[in-house]
Every structure is written in C-alpha cells, then in structure tokens.
C-alpha cells in the first residue's frame, strides 16, 4: 500500500507537469507533492496504528496528510486517487467510526475531482469512487478479522502447549518420585531394616554369646557396605543424563545443539585447557545453563545466544549471552529463594561458593556469568 501511494502520487505529478507546464500553480503543486511525500514517510515513526489508541502526534500527522492532499486535489484534481492508500491509513490509525467518516469525506473529494476533470456529468464517475472505497474498507475489515482469529488461535495454541508441558512435567515428577520410592524401599530401606535387626540381636547376645554377637555386627557391616554402594548408585543416577556422555564440555555442546531452533541459534565455545571437574560442579553448571537458556527462550525474544565455558585452572567460568531485549537487573532479595530462573541460578552458585554477575540493559541483550572456584567445590 505504501508503494501504491507513491506510485499514484508520482503518476499524478507527472500527468500534471505534462498537461500544465509552466503555469503559475506548478511550483505550488511540486512543493505540496514533496511535502505530502515527506509527511507520509514520517507516519511509521510516530507510533503504532490500529490496535492501540492513537496518540495526539499521530492524529496531528494524519490531519496534516489529509489537509495537504485536499489542497492538492483542489489545485490539481488528478491527485484524487491518492485517496485509496489514505483509506487504509485512516483505517489503521482511527477507531472504526471515525475512520468511516474520514473515508466518506475523502470519497466526496474524489468524486468532485473526477467530475471536475470530466467537465460534464458522468454517472460512472459518481458511482466508481464510493464502490472503490467500500471495496477497500471491506478488504481491510476482512483482513483484520482474519488476523484477529489467527492471533487468538496462536494464543490458544501457546496456552495449550504450556498447559501440556506443565502436565507432562507433573506426571514425570510423580513417576520419578514413585520410582525412587520403590528403589529406596527395595534397597536402602531393606538394608537399614536388616542392620537394625542384626544390631539389636548383637546387643541382646553381647554378654551371653560374644562370638555370635560379633558375627551379627560383621554381617551388619557388610549390609551397610552394600547399602552404601546402592546410595552411591542413586547419586549417580540422579545426576544429569547429559553428563554421562563425555563431561561438561560435551554436555553443553549437546545442550546448545538441542536448544537451537527456528528463531534462536545457540552456539557453544570452550576456552582454556579442559580439566576434570567435581561431579557437583558439572551438574550445577549444566543446570544453570539449562535454566538460563529457558529464560532466553521464554522472555528475551532473542535470535542468538552463546554458551562459553572457560577453564582457568583455579576456577571455571560459565557465560551465557544473548542478543535479546535485555532488562534492568535487580539486586537479589533476602529471605531465601522462590521460583525458578535467576533465583535458582543464584542458589546453585552460592552453594558452590561462586559468584554470579549479570550485565544487561533494556534493548542491549544480557550476559550471565557464573564463576566457580574449584578449591571451594
């Protein structure tokens, strides 16, 4: 529609210059055409159109555009058909009733200009402009309704996906809890129960039959050893599955590849000499990266993100940067951690004796940096 406006404006100006060269009004026509084009270009910089209440600046701009166009049509009727793109400008800027009134006024000027050009009465010139205005309005209203339906469907889809994801997380949590409870009951609980029975028996026999009592204690010791092996297996099973493949570097590289999707490109980069890290450090840093990328995906509106893992010998540093909308970082609140996202990152970092740094500003992206000293881990 913008291209159509400038084509119609340029065509009308060329027609006038070809048919009326050297007239006294020609400089005025040229100047008004330039002013109208400049005003039209300024429109998108004055705020959004339909869907929000028009600002006084945008209303003033629309009034100036219409006023300059009216003066042009009065001086040169050939500029009348520039009104068709202005129909859409009015519909996108004003409330529905005000836009229809503006379209009616513009249509009257178009009819008058066409009759003036014709020199005599022509029913076609009287009926064609209102028909064009009605068609343009109907097309715009239909497109707006279709767009509104599409936005509603997209919102429903997003809401359904969030609800489904929450349901799946709850079901997964319950299933994992049930699995762990059964594992603990069948192994650790049974081991502790056996230890208790053996130690109670040893206590009863300690004076009467010391040898049997010591045998019970030795059996309890072996049961304890097996229970310790089971406990260590639980700890290993509860560690992030991605770490089982080849350490933190490989896990972060896999995470970056998995999180890269349409609209968000995630890359991973490692610096320094990789060194074996304690299991709890690897697990915490991987969880921090997962949480940070979840925030980027849900809140930052970013198109690119980068994960950098730096091995510095006495510490390891994890940086997650994005080119999203950014925000104004707030100081951490006292009194515990609630929710997820940054509070969870602060909690994991604090548990490992590390430091968390957030650099961000509205419109300038975000860099989250976590430094973990290896001595403290």
Coordinates of C-alpha atoms in Angstrom, one line a residue:
X1 CA 0.0 0.0 0.0
X2 CA 2.9 2.4 0.7
X3 CA 4.3 1.6 -2.8
X4 CA 0.9 2.3 -4.3
X5 CA 0.7 5.6 -2.6
X6 CA 4.0 6.8 -4.0
X7 CA 3.2 5.4 -7.5
X8 CA -0.1 7.3 -7.5
X9 CA 1.5 10.5 -6.2
X10 CA 4.3 10.3 -8.8
X11 CA 1.9 9.5 -11.6
X12 CA -0.4 12.4 -10.7
X13 CA 2.5 14.8 -10.6
X14 CA 3.9 13.6 -13.9
X15 CA 0.4 13.9 -15.5
X16 CA 0.1 17.5 -14.2
X17 CA 3.5 18.5 -15.4
X18 CA 2.9 17.1 -18.9
X19 CA -0.5 18.7 -19.3
X20 CA 0.1 22.0 -17.5
X21 CA 3.7 23.1 -18.0
X22 CA 4.8 26.5 -16.9
X23 CA 1.6 27.5 -15.1
X24 CA 1.8 29.8 -12.0
X25 CA 0.5 27.0 -9.7
X26 CA 3.1 24.5 -10.9
X27 CA 5.7 25.4 -8.2
X28 CA 3.0 25.0 -5.6
X29 CA 1.9 21.6 -6.9
X30 CA 5.5 20.4 -6.8
X31 CA 6.2 21.7 -3.3
X32 CA 2.9 20.3 -2.0
X33 CA 3.7 16.9 -3.6
X34 CA 7.1 16.8 -1.9
X35 CA 5.5 17.9 1.5
X36 CA 2.9 15.2 1.2
X37 CA 5.5 12.5 0.4
X38 CA 7.7 13.6 3.3
X39 CA 4.7 13.6 5.7
X40 CA 3.7 10.1 4.5
X41 CA 7.2 8.8 5.2
X42 CA 7.1 10.2 8.8
X43 CA 4.0 8.2 9.6
X44 CA 5.6 4.9 10.8
X45 CA 7.9 6.8 13.1
X46 CA 5.0 8.3 15.1
X47 CA 3.8 5.1 16.8
X48 CA 1.6 2.1 16.1
X49 CA -1.6 2.2 14.2
X50 CA -4.7 0.2 14.7
X51 CA -5.0 -1.9 17.8
X52 CA -3.9 0.9 20.2
X53 CA -5.4 4.3 21.0
X54 CA -3.9 6.8 18.5
X55 CA -1.6 9.4 20.1
X56 CA -2.1 13.1 19.6
X57 CA 1.1 13.3 17.5
X58 CA -0.3 10.6 15.1
X59 CA -3.7 12.3 14.9
X60 CA -2.0 15.6 14.1
X61 CA 0.1 13.8 11.4
X62 CA -3.0 12.3 9.8
X63 CA -4.7 15.6 9.8
X64 CA -1.7 17.3 8.1
X65 CA -1.6 14.5 5.4
X66 CA -5.3 14.8 4.7
X67 CA -5.1 18.6 4.6
X68 CA -2.2 18.7 2.2
X69 CA -3.9 16.1 0.0
X70 CA -7.1 18.2 0.0
X71 CA -5.2 21.3 -1.1
X72 CA -3.5 19.3 -3.9
X73 CA -6.8 18.0 -5.1
X74 CA -8.3 21.4 -5.1
X75 CA -5.4 22.7 -7.2
X76 CA -5.0 19.6 -9.4
X77 CA -7.9 17.1 -9.4
X78 CA -5.6 14.4 -10.9
X79 CA -4.2 13.8 -7.3
X80 CA -7.6 12.5 -6.2
X81 CA -6.8 8.7 -6.5
X82 CA -4.0 9.1 -3.9
X83 CA -7.0 8.8 -1.5
X84 CA -7.2 5.0 -1.9
X85 CA -4.0 4.4 0.2
X86 CA -5.2 7.0 2.6
X87 CA -8.3 4.9 3.2
X88 CA -6.1 2.3 4.7
X89 CA -4.1 4.8 6.6
X90 CA -7.3 6.1 8.2
X91 CA -8.5 2.6 9.0
X92 CA -5.2 1.7 10.6
X93 CA -5.0 4.9 12.7
X94 CA -8.5 5.8 13.8
X95 CA -11.3 4.0 15.6
X96 CA -13.8 2.3 13.2
X97 CA -16.5 5.0 13.2
X98 CA -14.0 7.9 12.8
X99 CA -12.2 6.0 10.0
X100 CA -15.5 5.6 8.1
X101 CA -16.3 9.3 8.4
X102 CA -12.8 10.1 7.1
X103 CA -13.3 7.7 4.2
X104 CA -16.6 9.3 3.4
X105 CA -15.0 12.8 3.3
X106 CA -12.1 11.6 1.1
X107 CA -14.6 9.8 -1.3
X108 CA -16.6 13.1 -1.7
X109 CA -13.4 14.9 -2.7
X110 CA -12.5 12.1 -5.2
X111 CA -16.0 12.3 -6.8
X112 CA -15.8 16.1 -7.0
X113 CA -12.3 15.9 -8.5
X114 CA -13.3 13.3 -11.1
X115 CA -16.4 15.2 -12.2
X116 CA -14.2 18.4 -12.4
X117 CA -11.7 16.6 -14.7
X118 CA -14.5 15.2 -16.9
X119 CA -16.1 18.6 -17.4
X120 CA -19.6 17.1 -17.6
X121 CA -21.7 14.8 -15.5
X122 CA -20.9 11.1 -15.7
X123 CA -22.8 8.5 -13.6
X124 CA -19.8 6.2 -13.6
X125 CA -17.6 8.9 -12.0
X126 CA -20.3 9.4 -9.4
X127 CA -20.5 5.7 -8.5
X128 CA -17.0 4.3 -9.0
X129 CA -15.2 6.1 -6.1
X130 CA -17.8 5.0 -3.5
X131 CA -17.5 1.5 -4.8
X132 CA -13.7 1.5 -4.6
X133 CA -13.9 3.0 -1.1
X134 CA -16.4 0.3 0.0
X135 CA -14.3 -2.5 -1.5
X136 CA -11.1 -1.2 0.1
X137 CA -12.9 -0.9 3.5
X138 CA -14.4 -4.4 3.2
X139 CA -11.0 -5.9 2.3
X140 CA -9.3 -4.2 5.3
X141 CA -12.0 -5.3 7.7
X142 CA -11.9 -8.9 6.5
X143 CA -8.1 -9.0 6.8
X144 CA -8.3 -7.5 10.3
X145 CA -10.8 -10.2 11.4
X146 CA -8.7 -12.9 9.9
X147 CA -5.6 -11.6 11.6
X148 CA -7.5 -11.4 14.9
X149 CA -8.7 -15.0 14.5
X150 CA -5.1 -16.1 13.8
X151 CA -3.8 -14.3 16.8
X152 CA -6.5 -15.9 19.0
X153 CA -5.6 -19.4 17.6
X154 CA -1.9 -18.8 18.2
X155 CA -2.6 -17.7 21.8
X156 CA -4.8 -20.8 22.4
X157 CA -2.0 -23.0 20.9
X158 CA 0.6 -21.4 23.1
X159 CA -1.6 -21.7 26.2
X160 CA -2.4 -25.3 25.4
X161 CA 1.3 -26.1 24.9
X162 CA 2.2 -24.5 28.2
X163 CA -0.5 -26.5 30.0
X164 CA 0.5 -29.7 28.3
X165 CA 4.2 -29.1 29.2
X166 CA 3.2 -28.4 32.8
X167 CA 1.1 -31.6 32.9
X168 CA 3.9 -33.7 31.5
X169 CA 6.3 -32.2 34.0
X170 CA 4.0 -33.0 36.9
X171 CA 3.4 -36.6 35.6
X172 CA 7.1 -37.1 35.1
X173 CA 7.8 -35.8 38.6
X174 CA 5.3 -38.1 40.1
X175 CA 6.6 -41.1 38.1
X176 CA 10.1 -40.3 39.2
X177 CA 9.1 -40.0 42.8
X178 CA 7.3 -43.3 42.6
X179 CA 10.3 -45.0 41.0
X180 CA 12.7 -43.6 43.6
X181 CA 10.4 -44.5 46.5
X182 CA 10.2 -48.1 45.2
X183 CA 14.0 -48.2 44.7
X184 CA 14.6 -46.9 48.2
X185 CA 12.1 -49.3 49.8
X186 CA 13.6 -52.3 48.0
X187 CA 17.3 -51.4 48.7
X188 CA 18.2 -48.8 51.2
X189 CA 15.1 -49.3 53.5
X190 CA 15.6 -53.0 53.5
X191 CA 19.3 -52.6 54.2
X192 CA 18.6 -50.3 57.1
X193 CA 16.0 -52.7 58.5
X194 CA 18.4 -55.6 58.3
X195 CA 21.1 -53.6 60.0
X196 CA 18.7 -52.6 62.8
X197 CA 17.7 -56.3 63.4
X198 CA 21.3 -57.5 63.3
X199 CA 22.5 -54.8 65.8
X200 CA 19.5 -55.5 68.1
X201 CA 20.4 -59.2 68.0
X202 CA 24.0 -58.4 68.7
X203 CA 23.1 -56.2 71.6
X204 CA 21.0 -59.0 73.2
X205 CA 23.8 -61.6 72.8
X206 CA 26.7 -59.3 73.6
X207 CA 27.1 -60.7 77.2
X208 CA 25.7 -64.2 76.8
X209 CA 27.4 -65.1 73.5
X210 CA 30.0 -62.6 72.4
X211 CA 31.1 -64.6 69.4
X212 CA 27.6 -64.7 67.8
X213 CA 27.2 -61.0 68.7
X214 CA 30.4 -60.1 66.8
X215 CA 29.2 -62.2 63.9
X216 CA 26.0 -60.2 63.8
X217 CA 28.0 -57.0 63.8
X218 CA 30.2 -58.2 61.0
X219 CA 27.1 -59.1 59.0
X220 CA 25.6 -55.7 59.7
X221 CA 28.8 -54.1 58.4
X222 CA 28.6 -56.0 55.1
X223 CA 24.9 -55.0 54.8
X224 CA 26.0 -51.4 55.4
X225 CA 28.6 -51.6 52.7
X226 CA 26.1 -52.9 50.2
X227 CA 23.7 -50.1 51.2
X228 CA 26.5 -47.5 50.7
X229 CA 27.0 -48.9 47.2
X230 CA 23.3 -48.5 46.5
X231 CA 23.3 -44.9 47.8
X232 CA 26.2 -44.0 45.5
X233 CA 24.3 -45.5 42.6
X234 CA 21.3 -43.3 43.4
X235 CA 23.5 -40.2 43.4
X236 CA 25.0 -41.2 40.1
X237 CA 21.5 -41.9 38.6
X238 CA 20.2 -38.5 39.7
X239 CA 23.0 -36.6 38.1
X240 CA 22.1 -35.0 34.7
X241 CA 22.0 -37.7 32.0
X242 CA 23.8 -35.4 29.5
X243 CA 26.9 -35.6 31.7
X244 CA 27.2 -39.4 31.2
X245 CA 28.4 -38.9 27.6
X246 CA 31.7 -37.1 28.0
X247 CA 31.9 -34.4 30.6
X248 CA 30.6 -30.9 30.9
X249 CA 32.0 -29.6 27.6
X250 CA 30.2 -32.2 25.6
X251 CA 27.1 -31.8 27.6
X252 CA 27.0 -28.1 27.0
X253 CA 27.7 -28.6 23.3
X254 CA 24.8 -31.1 23.1
X255 CA 22.6 -28.6 25.0
X256 CA 23.4 -25.8 22.5
X257 CA 22.5 -28.1 19.6
X258 CA 19.3 -29.2 21.2
X259 CA 18.2 -25.7 22.1
X260 CA 18.9 -24.3 18.7
X261 CA 15.5 -24.0 16.9
X262 CA 13.7 -21.8 14.4
X263 CA 14.3 -18.2 15.6
X264 CA 17.0 -19.0 18.1
X265 CA 20.6 -20.0 17.3
X266 CA 22.7 -21.3 20.2
X267 CA 26.4 -21.9 19.9
X268 CA 28.9 -23.3 22.4
X269 CA 32.6 -22.4 22.8
X270 CA 35.2 -23.7 25.2
X271 CA 38.3 -21.8 26.3
X272 CA 41.3 -22.9 28.3
X273 CA 42.6 -26.4 29.0
X274 CA 39.7 -28.7 29.9
X275 CA 40.2 -30.4 33.3
X276 CA 38.2 -32.9 35.2
X277 CA 35.6 -31.1 37.4
X278 CA 33.8 -32.4 40.5
X279 CA 30.5 -34.0 39.8
X280 CA 28.5 -31.5 41.7
X281 CA 30.2 -28.6 39.8
X282 CA 29.4 -30.1 36.4
X283 CA 25.9 -30.9 37.4
X284 CA 25.3 -27.4 38.8
X285 CA 26.8 -25.6 35.8
X286 CA 24.8 -27.7 33.4
X287 CA 21.6 -26.9 35.3
X288 CA 22.5 -23.2 35.3
X289 CA 23.0 -23.3 31.5
X290 CA 19.6 -25.1 31.0
X291 CA 17.8 -22.5 33.2
X292 CA 19.5 -19.5 31.6
X293 CA 18.6 -20.8 28.1
X294 CA 15.0 -21.4 29.2
X295 CA 14.8 -17.7 30.3
X296 CA 16.3 -16.6 27.0
X297 CA 13.8 -18.7 25.0
X298 CA 10.7 -17.6 27.1
X299 CA 11.5 -13.9 28.0
X300 CA 14.4 -12.4 26.0
X301 CA 12.9 -12.5 22.4
X302 CA 16.4 -13.2 21.2
X303 CA 17.6 -14.6 17.9
X304 CA 21.1 -15.8 19.0
X305 CA 22.7 -17.0 22.2
X306 CA 26.2 -18.2 23.1
X307 CA 27.4 -20.5 25.9
X308 CA 31.1 -20.1 26.8
X309 CA 32.9 -22.4 29.3
X310 CA 36.3 -21.1 30.4
X311 CA 38.8 -23.3 32.3
X312 CA 41.1 -21.1 34.3
X313 CA 42.9 -23.7 36.5
X314 CA 41.7 -22.4 39.9
X315 CA 38.2 -21.7 38.7
X316 CA 35.7 -22.4 35.9
X317 CA 33.6 -19.7 34.4
X318 CA 30.3 -20.2 32.5
X319 CA 28.9 -17.3 30.4
X320 CA 25.5 -17.3 28.7
X321 CA 25.0 -14.3 26.4
X322 CA 22.0 -13.4 24.2
X323 CA 21.0 -10.5 21.9
X324 CA 17.5 -10.2 23.3
X325 CA 15.5 -7.3 24.7
X326 CA 17.5 -7.2 27.9
X327 CA 16.3 -5.9 31.3
X328 CA 17.4 -3.9 34.3
X329 CA 18.9 -6.3 36.8
X330 CA 17.6 -6.1 40.3
X331 CA 19.6 -6.9 43.5
X332 CA 19.0 -10.3 45.0
X333 CA 16.3 -10.4 47.6
X334 CA 16.9 -11.6 51.1
X335 CA 15.0 -14.3 52.7
X336 CA 15.5 -17.4 50.6
X337 CA 14.8 -18.5 47.1
X338 CA 11.5 -18.7 45.5
X339 CA 10.6 -19.8 42.0
X340 CA 13.0 -20.6 39.2
X341 CA 15.2 -18.7 36.8
X342 CA 17.7 -16.2 38.3
X343 CA 16.8 -17.1 42.0
X344 CA 17.7 -20.8 41.2
X345 CA 20.9 -19.8 39.5
X346 CA 21.9 -17.6 42.5
X347 CA 21.1 -20.5 44.8
X348 CA 23.2 -23.0 42.9
X349 CA 26.1 -20.6 42.6
X350 CA 26.0 -19.7 46.3
X351 CA 26.0 -23.4 47.2
X352 CA 29.3 -23.9 45.4
X353 CA 30.9 -20.7 46.8
X354 CA 30.9 -19.0 43.4
X355 CA 29.9 -15.6 42.2
X356 CA 27.1 -14.6 39.8
X357 CA 27.4 -11.5 37.5
X358 CA 24.5 -10.2 35.3
X359 CA 25.2 -7.5 32.7
X360 CA 22.1 -6.2 30.9
X361 CA 20.1 -3.2 29.9
X362 CA 16.8 -2.7 28.0
X363 CA 17.4 -3.3 24.3
X364 CA 21.1 -4.4 24.8
X365 CA 20.9 -8.1 25.5
X366 CA 22.1 -10.0 28.6
X367 CA 25.3 -11.7 29.7
X368 CA 25.1 -14.0 32.7
X369 CA 28.4 -15.1 34.1
X370 CA 29.0 -17.7 36.9
X371 CA 32.5 -18.2 38.3
X372 CA 33.0 -21.3 40.5
X373 CA 36.3 -21.6 42.5
X374 CA 37.5 -25.2 42.3
X375 CA 39.1 -25.2 45.8
X376 CA 35.7 -24.5 47.3
X377 CA 33.9 -27.2 45.4

